[in-house]
């Protein structure tokens, strides 16, 4: 199976750029998430973070 | 708003926790046994199924997949239902997941000691079991995602993101790493060879640590730590960054297991860079866990559960600092192949995984049994004995690691190795191995206390199998609100979350692996490297069956200390092109014994014959066990089984190994000829009487072949004296 995959894709030119692209993707993504968490609504985060503790209240013993 | 009534399934949680305790105890005991075998090799009683090479895989599989696996499923089933305010979607799938997983564990416990193994670390199980794992894993995933879809809580708490990433990534890793060509029901060959096999293996191996032993446990931490401390996690913001950064980076780090190996340099460097970056999210997570207790540290004094959690999270921080450090080439040069690595691993498993699981069990079992813990005092004793156990396990092994490495690399002023005999570097470590066994024993004593405590707790209460709960139904027509951020949208959408997690981990996986597989120039071929003969191939399969790669590497790194030791004549390190016919690769990850990649021709056949019969006869003080079952002696029949040889050769051809049709037609003749020549040579020794078709002959044929091809390559014999 790998033989066929190899044969058809061996010709990719400039594959060395892969690591650089990946680094770029990572930093772009990281910046986006960072931007989001810094700007997002604090009340939403507070509500989210209390979920494990809230969950207890729905139980009846 | 209309309230809906429903019930949480606590029985499935209980089942998984009990299974975890049971298999955990077995896994720990096997671990202790193999630790003792490294002090007293005769403890294998000359029985194949009790020998280190086979039992080591049983130990690692038992603790990873049976102990941590079952506990993680128990914790997920408990927290998932409550965070989603919904019962698990299907009781049938829950049952299939539970019983399927236990059956797989039983299958592993039977096949691994029998020597049925693929030899790939942490993925040793043979192909039928691999398929079963995939099916059961899918049952778990479908059950989890269906539950998420029918939830009554709009937003997914961060713990659930970690569970989703776990499911998705482990599925991808397992499938790609397990691609193998079956030869029979119990034998298969990896479709990848040599360097590529090693890269895929450690892409899997490293991410098994990341996505089986870390992300689900982090999910549990984000649920059970706030629960036990009764306060929300320190920073939810940080947890979002923690999640995305962790899953994004982890997938890249695999090649750090292959530094200074024959892997292309660019792939090694990529692994190092991403490993170093991993400190940031890992420590973000650790800090988030520990700071959850800010202003509440007094609770730690009183709550044994929190004590376990604090040590667990601290161990996570230590391991995740150490990991990136070990990924630096200069540190890796010292640590790799030594006892430093097991020390590092056990801080993670005994400390981070074990202690989080113990804390969770002490918190959870009384809850679902509607009672309180039988004895806090006993749990406290477990905590202290267990902590001492971890220290006694790890500290001697750090010392052993440094000792070994420094001795390997020590030269005399005249340029010769100070410890030319590898054995000297091994016997030096025996006191450390004894201390390690003491550490393991302490850890098991702690486990026994846990068992007593849990049994007494369970007896004092009654399992609330079905726990009544109520919550308002989720509005179907929710459209978000104006100006809503994209990330909040993802948090509401489980399928999108699953999809994006998959995308994130695939980017890393593809970029890391595809080029090595596709680009021929990454693996320069060497004309003199030829496929193994039929006899050598059978010998190699014996090597795999006995798990020789658990203690012997086949990778001479490009260091003077290694080429002088392992290839004193040609001083040639291992090249990628030497492994092109190795399905699977057998590089190993630990040198309890010396590297064997240049073993061929180093000693006469009779040396190997006597050494495998009784290693101490050739190397006094050796820790290697006797392999007497490879010899037809004392009424035992050790005839080489060649019923599959032809099929094996044909399978290799399918995988691209260039055996000619003529060779395959005449394999038996060739095999007999080679076996006879080795046996004749051996029988010249008056003390040896061997038949050509004994297993030991095939193994000697393989060992004598190792690393000999390259010596026939004139262009590469650069360092010839």
XYZ file of C-alpha atoms in Angstrom:
782
model
C 0.000 0.000 0.000
C 2.737 2.426 0.970
C 4.404 1.586 -2.329
C 1.562 3.169 -4.323
C 1.333 6.168 -2.021
C 5.056 6.688 -2.408
C 5.075 6.364 -6.153
C 2.350 8.904 -6.693
C 3.630 11.492 -4.269
C 7.378 11.249 -4.511
C 7.467 14.199 -6.794
C 6.321 16.810 -4.268
C 8.695 19.682 -4.819
C 10.033 21.763 -1.978
C 8.699 19.516 0.755
C 11.349 21.027 3.019
C 9.042 23.963 3.531
C 6.604 21.770 5.489
C 8.156 22.457 8.884
C 8.080 26.206 8.268
C 4.462 26.108 7.176
C 3.574 24.120 10.252
C 5.317 26.576 12.525
C 3.384 29.359 10.801
C 0.065 27.533 11.242
C 0.817 26.932 14.874
C 1.657 30.528 15.686
C -1.328 31.883 13.783
C -3.622 29.521 15.638
C -2.016 30.270 18.963
C -2.376 34.012 18.411
C -6.043 33.573 17.490
C -6.811 31.564 20.627
C -4.770 33.978 22.720
C -6.635 36.941 21.245
C -9.939 35.211 22.001
C -9.258 34.381 25.635
C -7.984 37.879 26.367
C -11.003 39.578 24.829
C -13.743 37.164 25.771
C -16.495 37.794 28.297
C -15.359 37.101 31.838
C -18.858 36.214 33.010
C -18.999 33.425 30.488
C -15.721 32.021 31.792
C -16.924 32.271 35.370
C -20.070 30.392 34.483
C -18.116 27.736 32.602
C -15.610 27.218 35.361
C -18.360 26.609 37.902
C -19.836 23.749 35.898
C -18.280 20.850 37.811
C -19.445 22.352 41.072
C -22.924 23.170 39.765
C -23.420 19.683 38.447
C -23.768 18.439 41.988
C -26.910 20.408 42.540
C -28.968 18.432 40.096
C -28.590 15.214 42.034
C -31.094 13.986 44.561
C -30.099 11.542 47.151
C -38.926 25.926 32.010
C -39.793 22.274 31.972
C -37.579 20.043 34.051
C -36.680 16.613 32.768
C -35.978 13.743 35.103
C -33.327 11.178 34.274
C -30.833 8.861 35.942
C -27.051 8.725 35.990
C -25.544 5.292 35.428
C -23.239 4.684 38.392
C -22.879 0.932 37.881
C -20.680 1.384 34.809
C -18.467 3.802 36.750
C -18.112 1.267 39.551
C -17.281 -1.530 37.094
C -14.460 0.406 35.477
C -13.011 1.469 38.840
C -13.045 -2.086 40.178
C -11.418 -3.340 36.970
C -8.755 -0.654 37.277
C -7.929 -1.688 40.845
C -7.817 -5.363 39.910
C -5.678 -5.039 36.764
C -3.592 -2.323 38.374
C -2.577 -4.725 41.120
C -1.695 -7.388 38.556
C 0.275 -4.878 36.459
C 2.201 -3.621 39.501
C 3.034 -7.163 40.621
C 4.316 -8.067 37.155
C 6.362 -4.865 37.282
C 7.869 -5.885 40.591
C 8.604 -9.334 39.215
C 10.493 -8.018 36.201
C 12.344 -5.567 38.477
C 13.446 -8.524 40.611
C 14.497 -10.427 37.488
C 17.019 -7.681 36.816
C 18.624 -8.532 40.152
C 18.071 -12.302 40.133
C 17.892 -13.432 36.473
C 17.213 -17.011 37.572
C 13.709 -15.869 38.578
C 12.505 -16.780 35.095
C 12.909 -20.423 36.233
C 13.946 -21.092 32.628
C 10.322 -20.744 31.604
C 9.742 -18.675 28.475
C 6.529 -17.057 29.721
C 8.196 -15.821 32.912
C 11.142 -14.217 31.134
C 11.838 -10.484 31.243
C 11.567 -9.873 27.493
C 8.020 -11.199 27.380
C 6.792 -9.985 30.786
C 8.035 -6.442 30.323
C 5.445 -5.900 27.573
C 2.776 -7.411 29.803
C 3.697 -4.970 32.585
C 3.593 -1.870 30.372
C 0.367 -2.892 28.668
C -1.296 -3.787 31.972
C -0.504 -0.505 33.698
C -1.184 1.722 30.688
C -4.280 0.176 29.174
C -5.731 -1.825 32.065
C -4.930 0.251 35.159
C -4.956 3.789 33.746
C -7.360 2.883 30.919
C -10.105 1.480 33.126
C -9.747 4.248 35.720
C -9.892 6.899 33.029
C -13.059 5.390 31.531
C -14.633 5.232 35.012
C -13.761 8.875 35.651
C -14.982 9.926 32.210
C -18.313 8.102 32.589
C -18.830 9.728 35.996
C -17.913 13.288 35.041
C -19.308 13.268 31.501
C -22.845 12.399 32.631
C -22.810 15.131 35.257
C -21.215 17.824 33.129
C -23.755 17.171 30.372
C -26.680 16.568 32.730
C -27.484 13.433 30.764
C -27.251 9.674 31.132
C -24.820 7.851 28.860
C -26.535 7.545 25.473
C -26.552 3.765 25.324
C -26.316 1.242 28.137
C -25.531 -1.391 25.537
C -22.540 0.548 24.211
C -21.361 1.150 27.787
C -21.519 -2.602 28.389
C -19.790 -3.414 25.092
C -17.085 -0.907 25.966
C -16.564 -2.351 29.434
C -16.615 -6.056 28.620
C -14.827 -5.596 25.314
C -11.990 -3.761 27.041
C -11.685 -6.466 29.708
C -11.595 -9.191 27.040
C -8.804 -7.341 25.251
C -6.867 -7.182 28.515
C -7.335 -10.914 29.060
C -6.195 -11.547 25.474
C -3.095 -9.442 26.137
C -2.396 -11.267 29.387
C -2.466 -14.576 27.511
C -0.728 -13.696 24.242
C 2.153 -11.544 25.478
C 3.675 -14.185 27.783
C 3.259 -16.647 24.907
C 5.561 -14.451 22.841
C 2.824 -13.370 20.449
C 3.922 -9.817 19.856
C 4.409 -7.265 17.099
C 7.407 -5.947 19.095
C 6.289 -2.315 18.681
C 6.489 -0.655 22.075
C 3.118 -0.072 23.771
C 1.462 -1.593 20.692
C 2.748 -5.148 21.067
C -0.608 -6.850 20.626
C -1.086 -8.801 17.406
C -3.470 -7.818 14.660
C -6.723 -9.575 15.715
C -6.493 -7.829 19.091
C -5.646 -4.565 17.330
C -8.902 -4.847 15.412
C -10.815 -5.576 18.623
C -9.245 -2.484 20.223
C -10.369 -0.334 17.287
C -13.945 -1.649 17.537
C -14.224 -1.187 21.296
C -12.661 2.249 21.017
C -15.284 3.217 18.456
C -18.034 1.953 20.800
C -16.623 4.249 23.489
C -16.432 7.196 21.098
C -19.925 6.734 19.675
C -21.336 6.424 23.190
C -19.537 9.555 24.337
C -20.398 11.699 21.337
C -24.038 10.537 21.323
C -24.257 11.509 24.978
C -22.806 14.899 24.154
C -25.376 15.350 21.394
C -28.340 14.601 23.681
C -27.006 16.733 26.545
C -28.939 19.212 28.667
C -26.046 21.625 29.142
C -25.370 23.943 26.242
C -21.647 24.527 26.676
C -19.014 21.841 26.908
C -16.782 22.169 29.943
C -13.053 22.009 29.198
C -12.716 18.470 30.631
C -14.947 17.221 27.823
C -12.705 18.796 25.188
C -9.858 16.735 26.568
C -11.999 13.596 26.394
C -12.931 14.320 22.770
C -9.303 14.925 21.793
C -8.372 11.667 23.508
C -10.906 9.691 21.544
C -10.053 11.209 18.178
C -6.293 11.088 18.487
C -5.955 7.622 19.968
C -8.130 6.311 17.133
C -5.862 7.884 14.501
C -2.655 6.777 16.231
C -3.809 3.232 16.799
C -4.947 2.692 13.233
C -1.859 4.089 11.524
C 0.646 2.480 13.860
C -1.055 -0.909 13.634
C -1.035 -1.178 9.848
C 0.408 -4.634 9.431
C 0.255 -7.511 6.997
C -1.019 -10.717 8.638
C 0.890 -13.930 7.975
C -1.240 -16.057 10.276
C -3.729 -15.458 13.078
C -0.922 -14.672 15.502
C 1.775 -13.238 13.286
C 2.011 -10.113 11.193
C 4.633 -7.754 9.832
C 4.499 -3.967 10.057
C 3.861 -2.407 6.644
C 6.548 0.146 7.436
C 10.235 -0.701 7.457
C 13.244 0.552 9.378
C 13.410 4.309 9.787
C 9.808 4.815 8.697
C 8.600 2.146 11.086
C 10.561 3.773 13.888
C 9.141 7.185 13.098
C 5.541 5.944 12.985
C 6.148 3.864 16.102
C 7.395 6.826 18.132
C 4.825 9.168 16.675
C 2.422 6.628 18.167
C 4.468 5.844 21.280
C 4.939 9.436 22.284
C 1.323 10.287 21.627
C 0.120 7.239 23.514
C 1.734 8.998 26.464
C 0.182 12.282 25.368
C -3.321 11.188 24.505
C -3.830 8.095 26.657
C -1.852 8.988 29.778
C -2.106 12.783 29.692
C -5.103 14.415 27.979
C -7.803 12.201 29.565
C -6.106 12.533 32.939
C -6.013 16.313 32.491
C -9.737 16.176 31.783
C -10.191 14.259 35.029
C -8.000 16.821 36.814
C -10.157 19.686 35.522
C -13.244 17.939 36.906
C -12.205 16.157 40.087
C -9.751 18.720 41.471
C -12.317 21.578 41.563
C -14.855 19.074 42.845
C -12.667 17.873 45.713
C -11.569 21.423 46.586
C -15.113 22.696 46.070
C -13.920 25.709 44.108
C -13.692 26.445 40.408
C -10.495 25.963 38.461
C -8.064 28.884 38.874
C -8.285 30.180 35.325
C -10.723 28.942 32.740
C -8.973 31.197 30.255
C -5.712 29.369 30.849
C -7.464 26.028 30.433
C -8.543 26.999 26.896
C -4.992 27.882 25.914
C -3.764 24.774 27.708
C -6.058 22.573 25.657
C -5.381 23.896 22.172
C -1.667 24.432 22.646
C -1.217 20.996 24.175
C -2.982 19.000 21.496
C -1.384 21.084 18.769
C 2.158 20.650 20.036
C 2.125 17.134 21.435
C 1.540 15.436 18.126
C 4.838 16.759 16.778
C 7.129 15.692 19.544
C 7.528 11.977 18.710
C 10.911 12.212 16.916
C 12.582 13.230 20.193
C 12.649 9.477 20.897
C 14.955 9.074 17.912
C 17.605 11.752 18.391
C 21.046 10.804 17.071
C 19.420 7.863 15.314
C 19.303 7.214 11.580
C 16.199 9.413 11.297
C 16.730 12.415 8.974
C 18.090 15.416 10.848
C 15.239 17.764 9.973
C 12.721 15.409 11.585
C 14.864 15.174 14.723
C 15.101 18.953 14.986
C 11.365 19.342 14.474
C 10.753 16.964 17.376
C 13.116 18.910 19.604
C 11.614 22.328 18.828
C 8.058 21.232 19.515
C 9.083 19.327 22.637
C 10.687 22.436 24.113
C 7.603 24.491 23.263
C 5.499 21.910 25.118
C 6.747 23.227 28.445
C 4.453 26.230 28.071
C 1.061 24.526 27.891
C 2.089 21.711 30.232
C 3.191 24.090 32.938
C 0.165 26.273 32.247
C -1.948 23.234 33.093
C 0.066 22.361 36.167
C -0.091 25.924 37.469
C -3.792 26.014 36.758
C -4.267 22.856 38.809
C -2.155 23.956 41.753
C -3.494 27.524 41.848
C -7.023 26.154 42.033
C -6.059 25.537 45.649
C -4.945 29.132 46.276
C -6.305 30.325 49.589
C -7.440 26.795 50.335
C -4.192 25.037 51.087
C -5.451 24.361 54.610
C -7.867 21.912 52.976
C -4.916 19.905 51.700
C -3.912 19.191 55.271
C -7.286 17.652 55.972
C -8.238 16.054 52.676
C -6.304 12.986 51.624
C -7.886 13.267 48.178
C -6.342 16.707 47.701
C -3.002 15.408 48.961
C -2.996 12.807 46.215
C -4.008 15.434 43.657
C -1.297 17.886 44.704
C 1.473 15.298 44.399
C -0.028 14.082 41.136
C -0.100 17.537 39.548
C 3.387 18.265 40.876
C 4.640 15.028 39.293
C 2.999 16.140 36.044
C 4.931 19.404 36.257
C 8.196 17.582 36.926
C 7.726 15.110 34.081
C 6.719 17.784 31.623
C 9.776 19.841 32.488
C 12.032 16.831 32.270
C 10.548 15.679 28.950
C 11.528 18.795 26.980
C 14.948 18.789 28.655
C 15.460 15.184 27.547
C 14.546 16.305 24.037
C 17.586 18.557 23.841
C 20.186 16.674 21.861
C 22.989 17.235 24.360
C 20.928 15.868 27.268
C 19.422 13.125 25.178
C 22.930 11.979 24.251
C 23.450 11.188 27.941
C 20.013 9.934 28.898
C 18.857 7.874 25.944
C 19.074 4.080 26.298
C 19.834 4.445 30.065
C 17.801 3.981 33.231
C 17.131 7.713 33.288
C 14.239 7.088 30.894
C 12.357 4.558 33.050
C 12.842 6.989 35.965
C 11.286 9.792 33.914
C 8.436 7.555 32.793
C 7.657 6.337 36.294
C 7.404 9.864 37.710
C 4.628 10.242 35.157
C 2.907 6.905 35.696
C 3.345 6.343 39.432
C 3.032 10.023 40.343
C 0.852 11.800 37.824
C -1.401 8.924 36.669
C -1.373 6.708 39.743
C -1.891 9.393 42.352
C -4.621 11.176 40.400
C -6.408 7.849 40.038
C -6.008 6.997 43.728
C -7.348 10.446 44.728
C -10.258 10.016 42.350
C -11.070 6.547 43.704
C -11.015 7.763 47.317
C -13.359 10.616 46.365
C -15.644 8.746 44.015
C -16.265 5.339 45.583
C -17.832 6.698 48.805
C -19.979 9.043 46.655
C -21.544 6.328 44.527
C -21.851 4.002 47.499
C -23.597 6.718 49.527
C -21.241 6.415 52.441
C -18.006 7.886 53.699
C -14.499 6.519 53.251
C -13.829 3.655 55.652
C -10.545 5.070 56.953
C -8.935 8.417 56.276
C -5.969 7.273 58.310
C -5.386 4.284 56.076
C -5.675 6.488 52.982
C -3.134 8.849 54.528
C -0.815 5.915 55.144
C -1.271 4.928 51.476
C -0.373 8.475 50.471
C 2.893 8.525 52.424
C 3.950 4.967 51.586
C 3.107 5.567 47.923
C 5.078 8.834 47.858
C 8.085 7.095 49.399
C 7.613 4.317 46.847
C 7.855 6.811 43.981
C 11.011 8.341 45.426
C 12.643 4.965 46.032
C 11.709 3.941 42.511
C 12.899 7.015 40.677
C 15.926 8.398 42.547
C 18.100 5.252 42.296
C 17.230 5.025 38.629
C 18.421 8.580 38.007
C 21.685 7.637 39.665
C 21.789 4.429 37.612
C 21.142 6.381 34.405
C 23.975 8.828 35.003
C 26.341 6.102 36.141
C 25.661 3.980 33.091
C 25.990 6.847 30.673
C 29.218 8.169 32.184
C 30.726 4.697 32.208
C 29.754 4.126 28.563
C 31.456 7.346 27.562
C 34.589 7.100 29.712
C 37.888 6.873 27.821
C 41.408 6.126 29.047
C 44.099 8.667 28.193
C 45.370 6.293 25.500
C 42.002 6.492 23.699
C 40.641 3.107 24.707
C 37.328 2.676 26.518
C 37.698 2.723 30.300
C 34.932 0.136 30.590
C 35.366 -1.808 27.392
C 33.345 -4.707 28.714
C 29.707 -3.617 28.707
C 29.003 -5.928 31.609
C 31.038 -3.740 33.971
C 28.517 -0.956 33.395
C 25.664 -3.312 34.251
C 26.914 -4.990 37.410
C 27.582 -1.514 38.795
C 23.841 -0.815 38.745
C 22.572 -3.831 40.659
C 22.310 -2.011 44.035
C 20.228 0.675 42.294
C 17.988 -1.995 40.781
C 17.495 -3.429 44.269
C 16.442 -0.029 45.618
C 14.067 0.353 42.695
C 12.442 -2.977 43.568
C 12.038 -1.693 47.133
C 10.285 1.413 45.748
C 7.959 -0.775 43.716
C 7.206 -2.899 46.759
C 6.275 0.188 48.792
C 3.984 1.380 46.012
C 2.259 -2.027 46.001
C 1.872 -1.954 49.804
C 0.033 1.347 49.282
C -2.181 -0.336 46.686
C -3.027 -3.100 49.168
C -4.116 -0.446 51.683
C -6.327 1.070 48.983
C -7.927 -2.292 48.281
C -8.693 -2.884 51.970
C -10.037 0.647 52.332
C -12.229 0.415 49.245
C -13.597 -3.017 50.165
C -14.518 -1.823 53.663
C -16.053 1.356 52.248
C -18.108 -0.585 49.739
C -19.328 -2.953 52.445
C -20.480 -0.073 54.608
C -22.669 1.398 51.868
C -24.780 0.358 48.960
C -24.170 1.167 45.320
C -26.598 3.744 43.993
C -26.768 2.122 40.576
C -29.222 4.613 39.160
C -28.859 8.138 40.471
C -31.921 10.346 40.042
C -31.325 13.796 38.596
C -33.251 16.529 36.867
C -32.412 19.401 34.572
C -34.206 21.605 32.084
C -34.201 20.379 28.507
C -31.927 22.136 26.069
C -33.690 24.634 23.774
C -33.360 23.274 20.283
C -33.641 26.609 18.523
C -30.779 28.339 20.302
C -29.112 30.661 17.816
C -26.326 32.092 19.903
C -26.290 35.781 20.586
C -25.200 38.779 18.604
C -21.509 39.333 18.225
C -20.807 35.883 19.621
C -17.225 34.753 19.345
C -16.284 31.818 17.118
C -14.745 29.917 19.995
C -17.983 30.008 22.005
C -19.677 28.646 18.940
C -17.246 25.723 18.903
C -17.776 25.147 22.595
C -21.449 24.544 21.894
C -20.855 22.254 18.943
C -19.437 18.849 19.863
C -19.084 17.631 16.310
C -17.254 20.755 15.252
C -15.048 20.422 18.314
C -14.282 16.844 17.339
C -13.578 17.870 13.768
C -11.225 20.707 14.687
C -9.383 18.562 17.209
C -8.858 16.036 14.441
C -7.620 18.703 12.032
C -5.219 20.056 14.621
C -3.628 16.698 15.345
C -3.570 15.617 11.719
C -1.578 18.671 10.637
C 1.242 17.653 12.943
C 1.002 13.983 12.087
C 0.985 14.468 8.336
C 3.778 17.001 8.152
C 5.946 14.883 10.399
C 5.443 11.526 8.781
C 4.588 12.008 5.131
C 7.931 13.434 3.979
C 9.946 10.636 5.571
C 7.809 8.041 3.895
C 7.726 9.758 0.532
C 11.132 11.179 -0.054
C 13.650 8.635 -1.163
C 16.572 10.932 -0.434
C 15.719 10.754 3.279
C 16.752 7.115 3.333
C 19.840 6.673 1.159
C 19.944 3.103 -0.044
C 23.056 1.016 0.360
C 23.693 -1.463 -2.431
C 25.328 -4.098 -0.233
C 22.330 -4.316 2.121
C 20.400 -7.428 1.166
C 17.238 -9.084 2.548
C 17.579 -11.655 5.347
C 17.805 -15.300 4.364
C 14.881 -17.547 5.292
C 16.803 -18.882 8.289
C 17.767 -15.395 9.452
C 14.185 -14.214 9.067
C 13.016 -17.076 11.292
C 15.782 -16.219 13.744
C 14.641 -12.611 13.720
C 11.116 -13.742 14.557
C 12.502 -15.667 17.532
C 14.301 -12.474 18.581
C 10.934 -10.671 18.375
C 9.072 -13.466 20.189
C 11.494 -13.398 23.101
C 11.403 -9.588 23.311
C 15.196 -9.245 22.984
C 14.584 -5.619 21.933
C 13.375 -4.865 25.479
C 17.021 -4.887 26.614
C 19.125 -4.633 23.453
C 19.103 -1.734 21.026
C 20.054 -1.996 17.361
C 21.132 1.577 16.840
C 24.769 2.612 17.110
C 24.620 6.380 17.527
C 27.243 8.590 15.874
C 29.368 9.008 19.008
C 32.980 7.984 19.323
C 32.115 6.112 22.523
C 29.568 4.027 20.623
C 31.382 3.278 17.384
C 34.532 2.305 19.296
C 32.524 0.034 21.574
C 30.220 -1.603 19.075
C 32.183 -1.549 15.845
C 35.820 -1.444 16.900
C 37.151 -2.465 13.485
C 35.228 -0.252 11.050
C 33.951 2.344 13.547
C 30.778 2.850 11.545
C 27.567 4.125 13.166
C 24.141 2.852 12.059
C 22.829 4.206 8.766
C 19.193 4.578 7.680
C 19.840 2.443 4.597
C 20.765 -0.581 6.704
C 17.204 -1.029 7.929
C 15.254 -0.958 4.684
C 14.197 -4.617 5.008
C 13.409 -4.492 8.737
C 9.660 -5.051 9.108
C 9.305 -4.076 11.944
C 12.345 -2.083 13.106
C 14.042 -3.376 16.259
C 15.939 -0.296 17.404
C 14.802 -0.712 21.012
C 14.702 2.074 23.563
C 16.782 0.751 26.442
C 20.203 -0.849 26.798
C 20.122 -3.160 29.751
C 22.458 -5.182 27.597
C 24.755 -3.935 24.814
C 23.688 -2.756 21.370
C 23.563 -5.596 18.837
C 23.510 -3.780 15.529
C 27.130 -4.691 14.791
C 27.000 -8.057 16.519
C 27.515 -10.164 13.393
C 30.920 -11.837 13.256
C 32.057 -10.385 16.557
C 32.080 -13.779 18.289
C 32.181 -17.354 16.989
C 28.900 -19.289 16.739
C 29.865 -21.315 19.785
C 30.056 -18.157 21.911
C 26.398 -17.393 21.142
C 25.461 -21.022 21.619
C 26.973 -21.161 25.094
C 25.861 -17.640 25.965
C 22.178 -18.216 25.233
C 22.291 -21.502 27.149
C 23.825 -19.821 30.182
C 24.895 -16.185 29.806
C 27.028 -16.294 32.948
C 29.236 -18.964 31.355
C 30.498 -16.405 28.836
C 29.884 -13.237 30.865
C 30.189 -13.901 34.594
C 27.734 -11.717 36.529
C 25.455 -11.165 33.509
C 21.833 -10.203 34.211
C 20.594 -11.970 31.107
C 18.316 -14.959 31.761
C 18.942 -18.400 30.335
C 17.111 -19.282 27.127
C 17.297 -23.052 27.431
C 14.010 -23.608 25.601
C 15.697 -22.687 22.328
C 17.698 -25.947 22.568
C 16.508 -29.497 21.994
C 17.868 -30.810 25.253
C 16.678 -32.555 28.382
C 13.764 -34.080 26.496
C 12.602 -30.724 25.121
C 11.950 -30.360 21.410
C 13.065 -26.982 20.120
C 12.679 -27.686 16.416
C 12.383 -24.598 14.286
C 8.807 -24.165 13.105
C 9.016 -23.481 9.384
C 5.355 -24.002 8.562
C 4.949 -20.286 7.893
C 8.321 -19.541 6.335
C 7.085 -19.439 2.771
C 4.123 -17.276 3.719
C 6.472 -14.963 5.587
C 8.734 -14.576 2.567
C 5.744 -13.874 0.348
C 4.404 -11.332 2.824
C 7.778 -9.600 2.761
C 7.658 -9.477 -1.030
C 4.263 -7.795 -0.774
C 5.846 -5.226 1.526
C 8.549 -4.506 -1.018
C 11.397 -6.787 0.085
C 13.051 -8.057 -3.122
C 13.094 -11.845 -2.701
C 13.245 -13.467 -6.118
C 10.701 -16.067 -7.177
C 13.562 -18.488 -7.476
C 14.558 -17.882 -3.861
C 11.030 -18.408 -2.622
C 10.762 -21.635 -4.597
C 14.001 -22.971 -3.073
C 13.806 -21.435 0.382
C 13.876 -24.750 2.218
C 16.993 -25.964 0.495
C 18.743 -22.661 1.221
C 17.571 -22.719 4.827
C 18.817 -26.255 5.360
C 22.152 -25.433 3.810
C 22.752 -22.390 5.995
C 21.517 -24.203 9.123
C 23.769 -27.147 8.389
C 26.829 -24.995 7.937
C 26.216 -23.293 11.291
C 25.500 -26.604 13.025
C 28.608 -28.196 11.514
C 30.702 -25.313 12.732
C 29.175 -25.629 16.212
C 29.559 -29.386 16.354
C 33.307 -29.020 15.896
C 33.299 -28.033 19.554
C 33.417 -31.324 21.508
C 31.060 -29.915 24.158
C 28.340 -29.008 21.660
C 25.859 -31.289 19.994
C 23.292 -29.469 17.928
C 20.828 -30.315 15.144
C 20.603 -27.882 12.218
C 16.862 -27.399 12.729
C 17.013 -26.215 16.357
C 15.693 -22.728 17.126
C 19.037 -21.626 18.551
C 20.649 -22.129 15.137
C 18.201 -19.741 13.481
C 18.780 -17.154 16.204
C 22.556 -17.450 15.810
C 22.135 -17.044 12.035
C 20.264 -13.784 12.620
C 22.689 -12.452 15.231
C 25.661 -13.244 13.006
C 24.061 -11.394 10.109
C 23.485 -8.149 12.052
C 25.521 -5.249 10.710
C 27.618 -7.358 8.333
C 26.151 -6.087 5.033
C 27.561 -2.623 5.395
C 31.063 -3.960 5.782
C 30.852 -5.220 2.197
C 30.193 -1.695 0.957
C 33.539 -0.305 -0.210
C 32.289 3.286 -0.461
C 31.118 3.304 3.109
C 34.024 1.613 4.769
C 35.579 5.004 5.395
C 37.031 4.327 8.772
C 38.847 1.159 7.925
C 42.100 0.972 9.784
